[in-house]
mmCIF file of C-alpha atoms in Angstrom:
data_model
loop_
_atom_site.group_PDB
_atom_site.id
_atom_site.type_symbol
_atom_site.label_atom_id
_atom_site.label_comp_id
_atom_site.label_asym_id
_atom_site.label_seq_id
_atom_site.Cartn_x
_atom_site.Cartn_y
_atom_site.Cartn_z
ATOM 1 C CA GLN A 1 24.950 -8.252 15.159
ATOM 2 C CA ALA A 2 28.020 -10.354 14.440
ATOM 3 C CA VAL A 3 26.696 -11.386 11.019
ATOM 4 C CA SER A 4 25.877 -7.762 10.224
ATOM 5 C CA GLN A 5 29.388 -6.680 11.214
ATOM 6 C CA PHE A 6 30.863 -9.520 9.133
ATOM 7 C CA ILE A 7 28.883 -8.429 6.046
ATOM 8 C CA GLU A 8 29.910 -4.774 6.534
ATOM 9 C CA ALA A 9 33.560 -5.760 6.877
ATOM 10 C CA ASN A 10 33.842 -8.309 4.032
ATOM 11 C CA VAL A 11 31.177 -7.546 1.415
ATOM 12 C CA PRO A 12 31.465 -4.593 -0.981
ATOM 13 C CA GLU A 13 28.897 -1.857 -0.317
ATOM 14 C CA GLN A 14 26.996 -2.294 -3.604
ATOM 15 C CA GLU A 15 26.434 -6.019 -2.884
ATOM 16 C CA ARG A 16 25.537 -5.823 0.826
ATOM 17 C CA GLU A 17 21.764 -5.670 0.302
ATOM 18 C CA ARG A 18 21.817 -8.730 -1.963
ATOM 19 C CA ALA A 19 24.058 -10.619 0.458
ATOM 20 C CA GLY A 20 21.698 -9.752 3.329
ATOM 21 C CA GLU A 21 18.707 -11.064 1.346
ATOM 22 C CA VAL A 22 20.547 -14.321 0.586
ATOM 23 C CA LEU A 23 21.482 -14.700 4.245
ATOM 24 C CA VAL A 24 17.896 -14.123 5.397
ATOM 25 C CA ARG A 25 16.674 -16.679 2.836
ATOM 26 C CA ILE A 26 19.195 -19.243 4.110
ATOM 27 C CA LEU A 27 18.198 -18.582 7.729
ATOM 28 C CA ASN A 28 14.507 -18.841 6.804
ATOM 29 C CA GLY A 29 15.130 -22.218 5.169
ATOM 30 C CA ALA A 30 17.083 -23.530 8.144
ATOM 31 C CA LEU A 31 14.438 -22.322 10.594
ATOM 32 C CA PHE A 32 11.673 -23.795 8.448
ATOM 33 C CA GLU A 33 13.357 -27.210 8.463
ATOM 34 C CA LEU A 34 13.910 -26.949 12.224
ATOM 35 C CA ALA A 35 10.240 -26.023 12.734
ATOM 36 C CA GLN A 36 9.142 -28.967 10.566
ATOM 37 C CA LEU A 37 11.293 -31.394 12.593
ATOM 38 C CA THR A 38 9.942 -30.002 15.868
ATOM 39 C CA ARG A 39 6.354 -30.309 14.654
ATOM 40 C CA ALA A 40 6.971 -33.897 13.506
ATOM 41 C CA GLN A 41 8.388 -34.800 16.934
ATOM 42 C CA ALA A 42 5.353 -33.233 18.612
ATOM 43 C CA GLY A 43 2.998 -35.214 16.348
ATOM 44 C CA LEU A 44 1.674 -32.118 14.545
ATOM 45 C CA ALA A 45 1.024 -31.709 10.847
ATOM 46 C CA PRO A 46 3.817 -30.027 8.872
ATOM 47 C CA MET A 47 3.463 -26.341 7.996
ATOM 48 C CA PRO A 48 2.569 -25.618 4.370
ATOM 49 C CA LEU A 49 5.184 -23.860 2.280
ATOM 50 C CA ASP A 50 3.227 -20.768 1.215
ATOM 51 C CA ASP A 51 3.553 -16.977 1.414
ATOM 52 C CA ARG A 52 2.040 -16.840 4.884
ATOM 53 C CA THR A 53 4.580 -19.326 6.255
ATOM 54 C CA ARG A 54 7.428 -17.473 4.520
ATOM 55 C CA ALA A 55 6.312 -14.198 6.115
ATOM 56 C CA TYR A 56 6.136 -15.939 9.501
ATOM 57 C CA MET A 57 9.653 -17.316 9.070
ATOM 58 C CA THR A 58 10.980 -13.879 8.086
ATOM 59 C CA GLN A 59 9.445 -12.355 11.210
ATOM 60 C CA THR A 60 10.950 -15.192 13.271
ATOM 61 C CA VAL A 61 14.444 -14.475 11.927
ATOM 62 C CA LEU A 62 14.022 -10.765 12.642
ATOM 63 C CA SER A 63 12.786 -11.440 16.188
ATOM 64 C CA LEU A 64 15.727 -13.738 16.850
ATOM 65 C CA SER A 65 18.153 -11.051 15.706
ATOM 66 C CA ASP A 66 16.440 -8.491 17.966
ATOM 67 C CA ALA A 67 16.337 -10.807 21.003
ATOM 68 C CA GLN A 68 19.732 -9.523 22.187
ATOM 69 C CA ALA A 69 18.414 -5.969 22.344
ATOM 70 C CA TYR A 70 15.504 -6.992 24.595
ATOM 71 C CA PRO A 71 16.358 -5.719 28.109
ATOM 72 C CA ALA A 72 14.840 -8.609 30.121
ATOM 73 C CA PRO A 73 17.093 -11.603 30.769
ATOM 74 C CA VAL A 74 14.091 -13.956 30.634
ATOM 75 C CA ALA A 75 12.305 -15.548 27.699
ATOM 76 C CA LEU A 76 8.747 -16.681 28.379
ATOM 77 C CA GLU A 77 7.071 -19.623 26.695
ATOM 78 C CA LEU A 78 3.368 -20.480 26.792
ATOM 79 C CA VAL A 79 3.124 -24.128 27.803
ATOM 80 C CA ASN A 80 -0.560 -24.581 28.518
ATOM 81 C CA PHE A 81 -3.710 -22.638 27.826
ATOM 82 C CA LYS A 82 -7.226 -23.285 29.061
ATOM 83 C CA GLN A 83 -9.946 -21.063 27.672
ATOM 84 C CA VAL A 84 -12.534 -20.015 30.212
ATOM 85 C CA GLN A 85 -15.785 -18.572 28.956
ATOM 86 C CA ALA A 86 -18.035 -16.475 31.113
ATOM 87 C CA SER A 87 -21.143 -14.390 30.741
ATOM 88 C CA VAL A 88 -21.830 -11.274 32.739
ATOM 89 C CA PHE A 89 -25.369 -10.092 33.293
ATOM 90 C CA GLN A 90 -26.135 -6.761 34.843
ATOM 91 C CA VAL A 91 -29.443 -5.802 36.321
ATOM 92 C CA ALA A 92 -29.869 -2.083 36.700
ATOM 93 C CA ARG A 93 -32.676 0.308 37.355
ATOM 94 C CA ALA A 94 -32.766 3.399 35.171
ATOM 95 C CA PRO A 95 -35.590 5.709 36.241
ATOM 96 C CA GLY A 96 -35.150 8.036 33.251
ATOM 97 C CA LYS A 97 -35.295 5.366 30.554
ATOM 98 C CA ASN A 98 -38.847 6.284 29.509
ATOM 99 C CA VAL A 99 -37.781 9.884 28.934
ATOM 100 C CA VAL A 100 -34.828 8.668 26.869
ATOM 101 C CA TYR A 101 -37.062 6.397 24.773
ATOM 102 C CA LEU A 102 -39.508 9.252 24.218
ATOM 103 C CA GLY A 103 -36.630 11.523 23.163
ATOM 104 C CA CYS A 104 -35.348 8.897 20.725
ATOM 105 C CA ALA A 105 -38.815 8.458 19.209
ATOM 106 C CA LEU A 106 -39.224 12.231 18.819
ATOM 107 C CA LEU A 107 -35.777 12.479 17.254
ATOM 108 C CA ILE A 108 -36.604 9.773 14.721
ATOM 109 C CA LEU A 109 -39.929 11.456 13.918
ATOM 110 C CA GLY A 110 -38.117 14.762 13.472
ATOM 111 C CA VAL A 111 -35.627 13.275 11.046
ATOM 112 C CA PHE A 112 -38.394 11.767 8.929
ATOM 113 C CA ALA A 113 -40.355 15.033 9.116
ATOM 114 C CA MET A 114 -37.317 16.863 7.717
ATOM 115 C CA LEU A 115 -37.464 14.620 4.667
ATOM 116 C CA TYR A 116 -41.135 15.232 3.897
ATOM 117 C CA VAL A 117 -42.027 18.692 5.245
ATOM 118 C CA ARG A 118 -41.014 21.647 3.081
ATOM 119 C CA ASP A 119 -39.580 24.750 4.684
ATOM 120 C CA ARG A 120 -41.289 27.844 3.268
ATOM 121 C CA ARG A 121 -40.779 31.467 4.223
ATOM 122 C CA LEU A 122 -43.148 34.273 3.347
ATOM 123 C CA TRP A 123 -42.157 37.938 3.661
ATOM 124 C CA VAL A 124 -44.589 40.820 3.552
ATOM 125 C CA TRP A 125 -43.263 44.380 3.354
ATOM 126 C CA LEU A 126 -45.757 47.144 3.987
ATOM 127 C CA THR A 127 -44.944 50.690 2.864
ATOM 128 C CA PRO A 128 -47.213 53.688 3.313
ATOM 129 C CA GLU A 129 -48.758 54.866 0.055
ATOM 130 C CA GLY A 130 -51.267 57.668 -0.108
ATOM 131 C CA GLY A 131 -53.895 57.027 2.553
ATOM 132 C CA GLY A 132 -53.189 53.280 2.739
ATOM 133 C CA ALA A 133 -50.327 50.856 2.432
ATOM 134 C CA HIS A 134 -48.575 49.051 -0.388
ATOM 135 C CA ALA A 135 -47.703 45.390 0.272
ATOM 136 C CA THR A 136 -44.758 43.627 -1.339
ATOM 137 C CA MET A 137 -44.570 39.871 -0.834
ATOM 138 C CA ALA A 138 -41.826 37.337 -1.396
ATOM 139 C CA MET A 139 -41.556 33.621 -0.733
ATOM 140 C CA SER A 140 -38.626 31.227 -0.572
ATOM 141 C CA THR A 141 -38.460 27.479 -0.143
ATOM 142 C CA ASN A 142 -35.709 24.959 0.389
ATOM 143 C CA ARG A 143 -36.907 22.644 -2.407
ATOM 144 C CA LYS A 144 -37.543 23.254 -6.062
ATOM 145 C CA VAL A 145 -41.125 22.152 -6.657
ATOM 146 C CA LEU A 146 -43.237 23.002 -9.696
ATOM 147 C CA ASP A 147 -46.110 24.151 -7.453
ATOM 148 C CA ASN A 148 -44.137 26.977 -5.768
ATOM 149 C CA GLY A 149 -45.456 29.654 -8.154
ATOM 150 C CA ARG A 150 -49.049 28.485 -7.810
ATOM 151 C CA GLU A 151 -48.730 28.271 -4.025
ATOM 152 C CA PHE A 152 -47.321 31.826 -3.885
ATOM 153 C CA ALA A 153 -50.246 33.089 -5.948
ATOM 154 C CA GLN A 154 -52.715 31.376 -3.583
ATOM 155 C CA LEU A 155 -51.002 32.824 -0.491
ATOM 156 C CA THR A 156 -50.963 36.296 -2.045
ATOM 157 C CA THR A 157 -54.669 36.076 -2.792
ATOM 158 C CA GLN A 158 -55.426 34.872 0.746
ATOM 159 C CA VAL A 159 -53.279 37.517 2.477
ATOM 160 C CA LEU A 160 -53.928 40.537 0.260
ATOM 161 C CA GLY A 161 -57.292 39.629 -1.144
ATOM 162 C CA SER A 162 -56.094 40.095 -4.761
ATOM 163 C CA PRO A 163 -53.922 38.048 -7.136
ATOM 164 C CA PRO A 164 -50.244 39.032 -7.441
ATOM 165 C CA SER A 165 -49.486 41.816 -9.896
ATOM 166 C CA GLY A 166 -45.731 41.283 -10.265
ATOM 167 C CA GLY A 167 -43.615 38.237 -11.095
ATOM 168 C CA THR A 168 -44.187 35.009 -9.254
ATOM 169 C CA SER A 169 -40.748 33.475 -9.497
ATOM 170 C CA THR A 170 -39.383 31.783 -6.422
#
């Protein structure tokens, strides 16, 4: 906060952003050197100077500047860590599992049946004519297949007993 107030008080407004960037770069360099010295004292390999390390150092500077705004008066440090691995097995009895498996199998069969079974609808309209009835037929399908016209003609012959007299478009 003090550095920010110093920049606002002493640096012209058009140059404040550039001055802030220079200051962050200087702080990043100083923190990087401090981190390298600390790692050398601990017997660790030095950090590489790459984009990932630069981003880490920038986040470190920002976290240090925000540390004063953190409401807790305590800073915690992880000193030791021991990883414990465990496996959990659960034995349960599910009396309805066979019904669920059957339902899943029927669902899968239904999905595959939707891919291969064509949906066809046949309408027959009977109107009185003279002493008998006049039948008008129509058919629709959800897929365009070349055999639709031939299939409609076969159904008309089977239902009415005579070949269709009108158009056979679907």
